[in-house]
mmCIF file of C-alpha atoms in Angstrom:
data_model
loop_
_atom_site.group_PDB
_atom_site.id
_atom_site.type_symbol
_atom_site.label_atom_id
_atom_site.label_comp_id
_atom_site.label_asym_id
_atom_site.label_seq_id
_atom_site.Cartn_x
_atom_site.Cartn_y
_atom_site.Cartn_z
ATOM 1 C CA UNK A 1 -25.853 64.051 8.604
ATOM 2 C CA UNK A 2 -22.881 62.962 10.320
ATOM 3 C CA UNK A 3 -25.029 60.196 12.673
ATOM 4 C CA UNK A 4 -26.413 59.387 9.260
ATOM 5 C CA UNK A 5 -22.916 58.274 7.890
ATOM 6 C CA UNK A 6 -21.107 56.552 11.520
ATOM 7 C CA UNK A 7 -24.328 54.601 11.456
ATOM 8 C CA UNK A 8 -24.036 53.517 7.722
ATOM 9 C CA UNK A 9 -19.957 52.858 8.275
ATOM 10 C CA UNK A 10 -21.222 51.040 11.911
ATOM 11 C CA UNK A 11 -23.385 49.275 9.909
ATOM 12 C CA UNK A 12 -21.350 48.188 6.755
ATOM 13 C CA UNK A 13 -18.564 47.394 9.433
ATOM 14 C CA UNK A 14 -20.935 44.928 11.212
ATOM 15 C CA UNK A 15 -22.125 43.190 7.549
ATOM 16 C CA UNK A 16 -18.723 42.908 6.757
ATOM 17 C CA UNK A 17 -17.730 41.253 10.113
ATOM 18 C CA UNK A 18 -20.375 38.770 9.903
ATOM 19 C CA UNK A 19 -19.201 37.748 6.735
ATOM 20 C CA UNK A 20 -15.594 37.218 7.749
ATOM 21 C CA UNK A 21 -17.114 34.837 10.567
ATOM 22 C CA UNK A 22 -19.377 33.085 7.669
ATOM 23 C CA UNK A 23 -16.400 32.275 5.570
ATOM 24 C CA UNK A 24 -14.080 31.093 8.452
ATOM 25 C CA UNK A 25 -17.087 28.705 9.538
ATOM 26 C CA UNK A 26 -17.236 27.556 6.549
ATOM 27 C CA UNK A 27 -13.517 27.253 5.637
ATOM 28 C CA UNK A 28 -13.139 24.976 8.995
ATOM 29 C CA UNK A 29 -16.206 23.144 7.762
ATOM 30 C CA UNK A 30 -14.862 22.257 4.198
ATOM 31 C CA UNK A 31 -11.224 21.596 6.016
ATOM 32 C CA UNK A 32 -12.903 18.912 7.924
ATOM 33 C CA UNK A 33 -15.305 17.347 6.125
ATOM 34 C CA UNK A 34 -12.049 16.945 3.511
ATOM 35 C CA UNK A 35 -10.376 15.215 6.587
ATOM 36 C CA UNK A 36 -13.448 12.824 6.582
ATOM 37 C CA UNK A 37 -13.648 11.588 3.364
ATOM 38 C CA UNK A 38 -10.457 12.130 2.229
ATOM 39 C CA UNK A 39 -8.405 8.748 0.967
ATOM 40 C CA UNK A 40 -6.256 8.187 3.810
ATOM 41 C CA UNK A 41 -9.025 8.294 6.468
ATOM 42 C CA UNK A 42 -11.002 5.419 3.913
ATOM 43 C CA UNK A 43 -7.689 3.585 3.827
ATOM 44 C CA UNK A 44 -7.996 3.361 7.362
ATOM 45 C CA UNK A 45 -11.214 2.639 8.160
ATOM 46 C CA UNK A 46 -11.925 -1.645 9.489
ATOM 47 C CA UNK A 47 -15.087 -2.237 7.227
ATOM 48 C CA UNK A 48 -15.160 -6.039 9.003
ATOM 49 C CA UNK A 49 -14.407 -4.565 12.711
ATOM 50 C CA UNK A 50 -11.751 -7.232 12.944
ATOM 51 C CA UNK A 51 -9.299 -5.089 14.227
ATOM 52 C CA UNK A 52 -7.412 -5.172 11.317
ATOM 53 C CA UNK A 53 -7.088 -1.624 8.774
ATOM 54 C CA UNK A 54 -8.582 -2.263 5.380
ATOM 55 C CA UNK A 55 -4.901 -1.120 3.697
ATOM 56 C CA UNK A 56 -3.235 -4.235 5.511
ATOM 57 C CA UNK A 57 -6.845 -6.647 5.228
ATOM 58 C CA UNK A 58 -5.732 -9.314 2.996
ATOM 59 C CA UNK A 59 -9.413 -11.136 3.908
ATOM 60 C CA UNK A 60 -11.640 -7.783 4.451
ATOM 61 C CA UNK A 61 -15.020 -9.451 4.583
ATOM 62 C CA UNK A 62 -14.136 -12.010 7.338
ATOM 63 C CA UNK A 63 -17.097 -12.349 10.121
ATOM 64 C CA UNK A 64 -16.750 -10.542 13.271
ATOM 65 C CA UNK A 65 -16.416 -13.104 15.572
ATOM 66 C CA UNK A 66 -13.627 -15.071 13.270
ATOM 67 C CA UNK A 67 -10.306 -14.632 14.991
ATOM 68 C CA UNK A 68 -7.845 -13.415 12.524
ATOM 69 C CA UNK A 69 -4.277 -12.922 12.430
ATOM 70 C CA UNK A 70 -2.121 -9.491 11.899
ATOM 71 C CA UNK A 71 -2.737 -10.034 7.818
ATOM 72 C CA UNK A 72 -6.982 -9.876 8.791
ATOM 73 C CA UNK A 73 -7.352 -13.717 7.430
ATOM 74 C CA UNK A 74 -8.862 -16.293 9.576
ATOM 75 C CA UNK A 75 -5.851 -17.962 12.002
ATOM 76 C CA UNK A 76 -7.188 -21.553 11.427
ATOM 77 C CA UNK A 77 -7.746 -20.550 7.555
ATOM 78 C CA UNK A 78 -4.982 -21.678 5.226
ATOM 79 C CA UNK A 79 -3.860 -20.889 1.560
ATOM 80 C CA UNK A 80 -3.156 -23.872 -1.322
ATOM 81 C CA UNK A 81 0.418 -24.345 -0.257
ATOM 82 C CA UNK A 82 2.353 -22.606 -3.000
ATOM 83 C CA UNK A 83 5.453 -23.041 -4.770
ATOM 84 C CA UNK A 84 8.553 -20.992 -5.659
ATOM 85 C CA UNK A 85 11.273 -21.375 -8.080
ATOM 86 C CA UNK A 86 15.022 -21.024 -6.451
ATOM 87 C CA UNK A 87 17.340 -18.822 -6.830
ATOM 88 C CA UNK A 88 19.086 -22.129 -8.472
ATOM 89 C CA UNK A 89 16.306 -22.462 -11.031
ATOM 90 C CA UNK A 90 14.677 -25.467 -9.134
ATOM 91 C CA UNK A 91 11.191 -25.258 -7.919
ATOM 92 C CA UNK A 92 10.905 -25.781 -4.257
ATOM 93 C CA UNK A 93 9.500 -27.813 -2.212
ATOM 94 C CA UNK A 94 10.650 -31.140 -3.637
ATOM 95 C CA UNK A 95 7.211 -31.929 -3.823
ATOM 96 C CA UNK A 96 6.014 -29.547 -6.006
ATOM 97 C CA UNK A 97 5.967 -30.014 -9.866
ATOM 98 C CA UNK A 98 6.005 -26.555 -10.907
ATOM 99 C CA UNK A 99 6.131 -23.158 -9.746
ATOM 100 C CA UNK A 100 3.223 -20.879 -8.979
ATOM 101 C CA UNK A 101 3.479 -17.258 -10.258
ATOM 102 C CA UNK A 102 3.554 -15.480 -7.379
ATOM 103 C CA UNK A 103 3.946 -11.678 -7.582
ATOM 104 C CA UNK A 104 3.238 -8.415 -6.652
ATOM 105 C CA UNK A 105 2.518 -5.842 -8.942
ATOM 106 C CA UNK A 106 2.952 -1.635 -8.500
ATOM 107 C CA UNK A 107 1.600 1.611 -9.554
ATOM 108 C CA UNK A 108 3.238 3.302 -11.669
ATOM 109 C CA UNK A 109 6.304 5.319 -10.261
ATOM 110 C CA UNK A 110 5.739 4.171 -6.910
ATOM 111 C CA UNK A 111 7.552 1.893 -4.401
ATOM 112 C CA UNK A 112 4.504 1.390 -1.958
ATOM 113 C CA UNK A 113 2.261 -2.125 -1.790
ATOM 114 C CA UNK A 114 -1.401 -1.221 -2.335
ATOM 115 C CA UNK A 115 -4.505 -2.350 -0.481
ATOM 116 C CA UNK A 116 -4.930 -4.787 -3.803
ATOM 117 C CA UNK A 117 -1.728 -6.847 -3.013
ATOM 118 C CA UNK A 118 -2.230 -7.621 0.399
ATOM 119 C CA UNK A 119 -3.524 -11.035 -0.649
ATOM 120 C CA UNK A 120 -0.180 -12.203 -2.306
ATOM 121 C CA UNK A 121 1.987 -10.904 1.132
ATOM 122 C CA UNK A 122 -0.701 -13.341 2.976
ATOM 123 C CA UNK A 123 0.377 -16.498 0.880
ATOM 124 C CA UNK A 124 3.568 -15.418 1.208
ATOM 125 C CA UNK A 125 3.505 -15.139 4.792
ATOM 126 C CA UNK A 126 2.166 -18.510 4.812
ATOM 127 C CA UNK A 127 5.075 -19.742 2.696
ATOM 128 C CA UNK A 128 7.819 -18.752 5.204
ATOM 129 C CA UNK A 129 5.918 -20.002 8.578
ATOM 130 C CA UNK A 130 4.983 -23.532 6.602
ATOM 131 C CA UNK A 131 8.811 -23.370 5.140
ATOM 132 C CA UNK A 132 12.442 -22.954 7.061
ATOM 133 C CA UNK A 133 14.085 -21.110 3.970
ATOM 134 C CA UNK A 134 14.954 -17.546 2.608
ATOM 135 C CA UNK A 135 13.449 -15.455 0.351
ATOM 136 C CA UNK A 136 15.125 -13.231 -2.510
ATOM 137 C CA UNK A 137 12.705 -10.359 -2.708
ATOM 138 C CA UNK A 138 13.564 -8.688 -6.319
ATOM 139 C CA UNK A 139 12.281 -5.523 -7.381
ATOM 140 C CA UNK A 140 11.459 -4.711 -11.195
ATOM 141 C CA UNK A 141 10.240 -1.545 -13.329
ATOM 142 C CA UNK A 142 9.136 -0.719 -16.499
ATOM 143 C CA UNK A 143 10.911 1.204 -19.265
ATOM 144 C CA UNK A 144 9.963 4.787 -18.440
ATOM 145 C CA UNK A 145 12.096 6.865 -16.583
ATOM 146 C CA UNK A 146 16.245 6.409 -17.227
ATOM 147 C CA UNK A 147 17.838 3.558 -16.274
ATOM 148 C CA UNK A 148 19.312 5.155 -12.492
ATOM 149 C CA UNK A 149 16.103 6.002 -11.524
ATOM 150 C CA UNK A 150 14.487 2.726 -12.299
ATOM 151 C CA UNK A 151 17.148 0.733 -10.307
ATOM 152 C CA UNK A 152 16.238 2.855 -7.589
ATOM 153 C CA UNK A 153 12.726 2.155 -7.586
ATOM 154 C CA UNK A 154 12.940 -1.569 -7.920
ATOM 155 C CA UNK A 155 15.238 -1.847 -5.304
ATOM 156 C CA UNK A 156 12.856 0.361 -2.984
ATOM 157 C CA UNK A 157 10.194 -1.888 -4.100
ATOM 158 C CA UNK A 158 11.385 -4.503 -3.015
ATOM 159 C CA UNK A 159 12.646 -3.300 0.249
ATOM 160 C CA UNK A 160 8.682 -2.028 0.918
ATOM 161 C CA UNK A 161 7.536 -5.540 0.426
ATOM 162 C CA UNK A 162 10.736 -6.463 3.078
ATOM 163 C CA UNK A 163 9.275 -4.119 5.764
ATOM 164 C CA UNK A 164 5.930 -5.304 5.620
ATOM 165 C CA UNK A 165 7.211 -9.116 6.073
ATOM 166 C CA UNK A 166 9.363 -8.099 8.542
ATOM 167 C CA UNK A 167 7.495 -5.070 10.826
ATOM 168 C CA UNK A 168 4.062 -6.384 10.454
ATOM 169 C CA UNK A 169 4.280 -9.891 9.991
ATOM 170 C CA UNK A 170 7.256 -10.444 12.491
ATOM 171 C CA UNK A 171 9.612 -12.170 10.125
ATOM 172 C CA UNK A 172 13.597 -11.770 10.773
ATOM 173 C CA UNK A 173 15.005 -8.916 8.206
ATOM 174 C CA UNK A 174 17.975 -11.922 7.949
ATOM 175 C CA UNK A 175 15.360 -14.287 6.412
ATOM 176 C CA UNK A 176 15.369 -11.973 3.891
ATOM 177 C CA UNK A 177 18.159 -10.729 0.343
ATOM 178 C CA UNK A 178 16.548 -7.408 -1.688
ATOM 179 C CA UNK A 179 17.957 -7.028 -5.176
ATOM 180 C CA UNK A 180 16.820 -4.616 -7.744
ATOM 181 C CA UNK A 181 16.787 -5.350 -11.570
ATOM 182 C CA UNK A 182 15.207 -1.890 -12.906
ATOM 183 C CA UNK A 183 14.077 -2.251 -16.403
ATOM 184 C CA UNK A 184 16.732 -5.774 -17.483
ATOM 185 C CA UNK A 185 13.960 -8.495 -16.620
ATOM 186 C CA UNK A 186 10.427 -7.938 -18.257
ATOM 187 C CA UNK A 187 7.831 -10.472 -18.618
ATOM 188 C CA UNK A 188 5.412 -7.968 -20.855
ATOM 189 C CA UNK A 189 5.937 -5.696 -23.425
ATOM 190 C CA UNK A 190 7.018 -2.235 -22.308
ATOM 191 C CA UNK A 191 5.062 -0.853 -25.247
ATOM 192 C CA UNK A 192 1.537 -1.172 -24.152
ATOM 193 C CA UNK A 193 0.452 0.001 -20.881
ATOM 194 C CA UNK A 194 -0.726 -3.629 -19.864
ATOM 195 C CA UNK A 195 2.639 -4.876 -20.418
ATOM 196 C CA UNK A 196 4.133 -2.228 -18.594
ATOM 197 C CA UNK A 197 2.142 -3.048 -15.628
ATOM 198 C CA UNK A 198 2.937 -6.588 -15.792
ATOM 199 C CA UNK A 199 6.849 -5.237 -15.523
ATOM 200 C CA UNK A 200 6.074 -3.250 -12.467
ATOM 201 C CA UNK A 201 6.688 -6.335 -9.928
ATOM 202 C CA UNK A 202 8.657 -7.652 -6.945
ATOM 203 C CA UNK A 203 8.831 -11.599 -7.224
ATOM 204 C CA UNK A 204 10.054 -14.490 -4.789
ATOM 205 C CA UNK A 205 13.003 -16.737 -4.941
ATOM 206 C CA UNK A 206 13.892 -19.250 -2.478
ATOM 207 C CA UNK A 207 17.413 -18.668 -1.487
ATOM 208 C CA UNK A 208 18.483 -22.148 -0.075
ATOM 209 C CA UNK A 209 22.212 -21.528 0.599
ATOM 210 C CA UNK A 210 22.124 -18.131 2.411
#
């Protein structure tokens, strides 16, 4: 009887030890396959293999054997030449008759440039190596949130889009002036969630006398 029962317990001890492998296989299975297709890894992947990540591809379909600079665009590839009001209210270059809209436009409650707005940091990396001036980089919110928080955000938004110009693109931080406005400068309505998103910006000024 007792040989009966140690082989029973021998046996339940061995089921139960096979289990406790099972599930730690496939705990470290789900772990990794999370790691795999989790956002992060996607943000980094280089669909166009041209050395550049997808987060920082402002061009990600270029050909493979296009050479392309640290944005992922095409070196001998340029934008229309754009055109940016002053800090002055004038529109510069001389040339230009009016200003182009140029801005980049945030999540909501967050200070970092998504993959979507790498385009606009291309032109306006084009801007400053076509152009000998300074830029005012000047963050904006919308209305949610009170007012300290908001000026907080809008100046870290703008100092995101600072650090990209300046640590990927190889611009001099003293090209550069970062102001926040928080919630005082809308262009939308902070009553619909369209115009809020319009409101959640950092836009250019040419600073001529810095």
């Amino acid at each position: 009887m007792m040989s009966y029962i140690s082989f029973r317990y021998k046996l339940w001890h061995l089921c139960l030890y096979r289990l406790q492998t099972m599930n730690r296989f496939w705990l470290t299975l789900l772990f990794f396959t999370g790691l795999v297709i989790s956002p992060a890894t996607f943000a980094w992947n280089d669909r166009d293999q041209d050395g550049v990540p997808d987060i920082k591809d402002a061009c990600p379909n270029t050909s493979k054997d296009v050479l392309v600079d640290a944005s992922g665009c095409d070196k001998s590839r340029l934008f229309k030449p754009i055109c940016l009001t002053t800090t002055d209210k004038q529109i510069y270059p001389d040339t230009c008759i009016e200003a182009d809209d140029l801005t980049l436009n945030f999540e909501f409650a967050k200070a970092e440039v998504s993959y979507s707005q790498w385009q606009v940091l291309a032109q306006i990396k084009q801007f400053l190596q076509l152009n000998d001036v300074d830029l005012c980089l000047i963050g904006h919110t919308d209305s949610i949130g009170n007012l300290e928080a908001n000026q907080r955000l809008s100046e870290a938004r703008a100092k995101s889009v600072m650090r990209i110009l300046v640590e990927d693109y190889g611009f001099e931080p003293g090209r550069f002036i970062v102001r926040g406005m928080g919630t005082r400068s809308p262009i939308g309505t902070n009553d619909t969630p369209g115009g809020r998103t319009l409101n959640r910006r950092v836009n250019f000024l040419v600073e001529l006398n810095h």
